[in-house]
Amino acid sequence: MSSDANPTTILPMVQEFLYDFLQNFKLDPENEVPHYFRLLNKMYNTNSTSIPVDFAHIQQFVEERNDLGGAVDFNIVLQLILSRTYFILEAMNEAVFDFVSSHFPQYTRYNDSVKKQFFMRIRYTASLSTLRDLRCSDIGSLITVTGTITRTTAIKPELLKGTFQCDKCLEANPPRQTIIRNINQMLYFTEPAACTEANCQNRTKFTLLHEDCVFVDSQKMFIQESPDSIPPGTLPRTFTIHLRGDLVDYCKAGDRVMITGILVAVPDMATALSSRYSRSMRRRATEGVQGVSGLVGTRVRDLSFDLSILGLNISTQTKETEATWTRLSNDMTADDILEQLSVADKERLVSLALSRDIYSQLSNSICPRVFGHDDIKRGVLLMLLGGVHKRTPDGSISLRGDMNVLIVGDPSVAKSQFLKWVADFMPRTVYTSGKASTAAGLTAAVVKDSFTGEWGIEAGALMLADNGVCCIDEFEKMSTLDQSAIHEAMEQQSISITKAGIKATLNARTSILAAANPIGGRYNRHTSLKRNLSLSEAILSRFDLIFTVLDEGNTVLDRSIANHIVAIHRHEENAVAPPISQSDLLMYILYARTIKPLFTMEASAKLRDKYRDLRSSRHSNLQSKFNVTVRQLEAMMRLSEALARVRFSSTVQPSDVDEAARLITAANSGTSTHQAPPISLVFDAQRNRDAIRYIENNMDREHEEVNVLPNISYDEYQMVKTIVIDFVSLEANRDGVIVSALLNHVVGYMVQQNLIDSDNLEEKLKNVILIFQKLMDESSLLVINQETITDDDSPAERQRKTLSATVIIHQQAI
């Protein structure tokens, strides 16, 4: 069967095949439940109207059907999906409708009357296209592109299928009513080609019947190609993305996205309705000239078209970590992060959280290509983790949790390297230069839409980096006017605009990482920070940390730096081995940001003392270099909260405040060079175990149940393991705990929780003893006194020796 076959034959075949695919496809042949039935349940529970489909699954299903033999070669379906997607788009959506109808018939209509529109969201990642490589030969086919969303429009209803009434039939004698239904709209208003009545020749006069039409939510987004794909000497290309249904408002300006869609050609209405064509239209009307019209009403003889993309599937993505996250937001919960992690990811997350030197490991993984600068790496790490956003119940007072960091220093001390690394590492990060940025480019600009003529807001760097990081290089080269434009964004985290009749307050909840050069190029350590920078006191006070880096001669340090740089040039990436991989580092940071630690009474008292010390005369040297204000008190609070997040702790301890005060003192004193002595933080295993337990209890067992032991569920194993660790860690002395006493405690707890009754007592006791043996085998329980168990021992003898053993807890199990 050819792809050019009769639509009345091929479209039903495609619809039937895709319906069969949704009903029967299984990732694992041994799994009884079809893969897309689970996604159907999720769609129903979330009140959605689309099902995501992986193109690789369709390929696998086609191979399975072709292996069964038959008269039809189903490879034609793959060809149609790739090359003539727009042609079969309605058949794809109808297959989803049939699939939903077979399981949830009541969900297919609004109020039991109006038919719902369902969509198949195909994800195709086998071949990525760049925006500048798209050509007319790709029109109607499936493409996948990546880029950055620069602007979004308001959500509006789009006419999907129109119902029309013939006006000439109503004027006939006798009048008759002719209704023409289900006229597909081609991304612009499309009337019937002709009246369906045999005796009527009408081709122009129709009336749209709104009550019988099908409308869907619609939104336009503008995507710009990624900076790394722009050839030298060219400007970035921008395309319009048309989104329908539940894809609207999925992402916002600043998101890096991967979009699978259909390349379509739509009339260039902005050109058609321009003043030049309007003057030509009025002149022809005066002269009575009747030319050929491109679209009804425009009277344009030569109508040009624009290439756009009809979005089918969209996902936000990070940059170099190859990890995909739905959204990055301060409102993300632990569940949002854990949903996107595999079991292996969660195991690595727990392993990292249990490391006692996790603070050093995380900071040493920040910008690993830069040698030294330990305090700056710690500051950047804490900036990425952030503090806790606070807001009063009535919303009248809001305190930011995002931190701002400024790096000041001599030339060639790797200031820009930190900015570039953060821009490539974190999602929703924008890199810009102070010299090339204006106030509107940093905040927001009011622009006029070329099609509708309406005024709208185009996001600047701070808006694009909302819930992310804005990296500003050469910060000192910004004009005074441009610097004053970001005052509000740095403290209140909002941007107020009153232009062209638009009055709005926009969110700019972003951290700012800036780099600046001193006046004259070299830092003068004999004068104040303010005299070294052409920045106002109002700007400087808004930075939580201001690091001063000096390029001082040191024979030993210079040799180490030279060896590090030469090794990087010789071995490139192999010369750097950070303790934590970049993907694991991002995973750890994103999960830590969901923790909202609270200050203990001891930490609050320590915070007051440290602030008083910073303001006192004992720190007159620091005070002369940098004015300590209430903003530094808030900065110390944010740093302390970020340090608690490093340990997955729900409380801020005095040790966190000590480290926060040390960082502020070291950064702002103006004496920081390349290295700073590490400080040890208190690791309280009992306090930090709540967050770790939450990860373990949310292990994703999507495709199969994880059974650690035969006939013992994973949840039962985890429950007994937790009880054992809690009891032994709290009750054990140097001599350990006897397993029989531990068994009595576990069984007593399970009886108290109604987990054991007389019917299953013997079975549960056997399970608990098996779990004890498993914990001993994996060294979670260290045996310090036990009779030797041999292969010749009977089960009863093995059980007796196990119960008489004495155990302690391995520290890595806490």
PDB file of C-alpha atoms in Angstrom, residues 12 15-16 18-20 22-23 40 91-105 108 115 118:
ATOM      1  CA  PRO A  12      -9.176   4.241   8.676  1.00  0.00           C
ATOM      2  CA  GLN A  15      -6.626   4.817  12.940  1.00  0.00           C
ATOM      3  CA  GLU A  16      -7.305   1.110  13.473  1.00  0.00           C
ATOM      4  CA  LEU A  18      -2.893   3.040  16.285  1.00  0.00           C
ATOM      5  CA  TYR A  19      -5.919   1.985  18.325  1.00  0.00           C
ATOM      6  CA  ASP A  20      -4.590  -1.579  18.334  1.00  0.00           C
ATOM      7  CA  LEU A  22      -2.608   1.695  22.345  1.00  0.00           C
ATOM      8  CA  GLN A  23      -4.658  -1.285  23.448  1.00  0.00           C
ATOM      9  CA  LEU A  40      -4.617   6.352  30.266  1.00  0.00           C
ATOM     10  CA  ALA A  91      -6.699   9.768  12.454  1.00  0.00           C
ATOM     11  CA  MET A  92      -4.092   9.781  15.246  1.00  0.00           C
ATOM     12  CA  ASN A  93      -6.322  11.851  17.513  1.00  0.00           C
ATOM     13  CA  GLU A  94      -9.389   9.725  16.703  1.00  0.00           C
ATOM     14  CA  ALA A  95      -7.445   6.600  17.699  1.00  0.00           C
ATOM     15  CA  VAL A  96      -6.907   8.159  21.121  1.00  0.00           C
ATOM     16  CA  PHE A  97     -10.618   9.009  21.320  1.00  0.00           C
ATOM     17  CA  ASP A  98     -11.535   5.395  20.552  1.00  0.00           C
ATOM     18  CA  PHE A  99      -9.012   4.183  23.132  1.00  0.00           C
ATOM     19  CA  VAL A 100     -10.499   6.423  25.827  1.00  0.00           C
ATOM     20  CA  SER A 101     -14.057   5.458  24.811  1.00  0.00           C
ATOM     21  CA  SER A 102     -13.316   1.761  25.260  1.00  0.00           C
ATOM     22  CA  HIS A 103     -12.304   2.255  28.918  1.00  0.00           C
ATOM     23  CA  PHE A 104     -13.886   5.514  30.122  1.00  0.00           C
ATOM     24  CA  PRO A 105     -16.849   6.276  27.833  1.00  0.00           C
ATOM     25  CA  THR A 108     -15.258  11.468  26.221  1.00  0.00           C
ATOM     26  CA  LYS A 115     -17.547  15.606  22.228  1.00  0.00           C
ATOM     27  CA  PHE A 118      -8.166  14.143  22.518  1.00  0.00           C
TER      28      PHE A 118
END
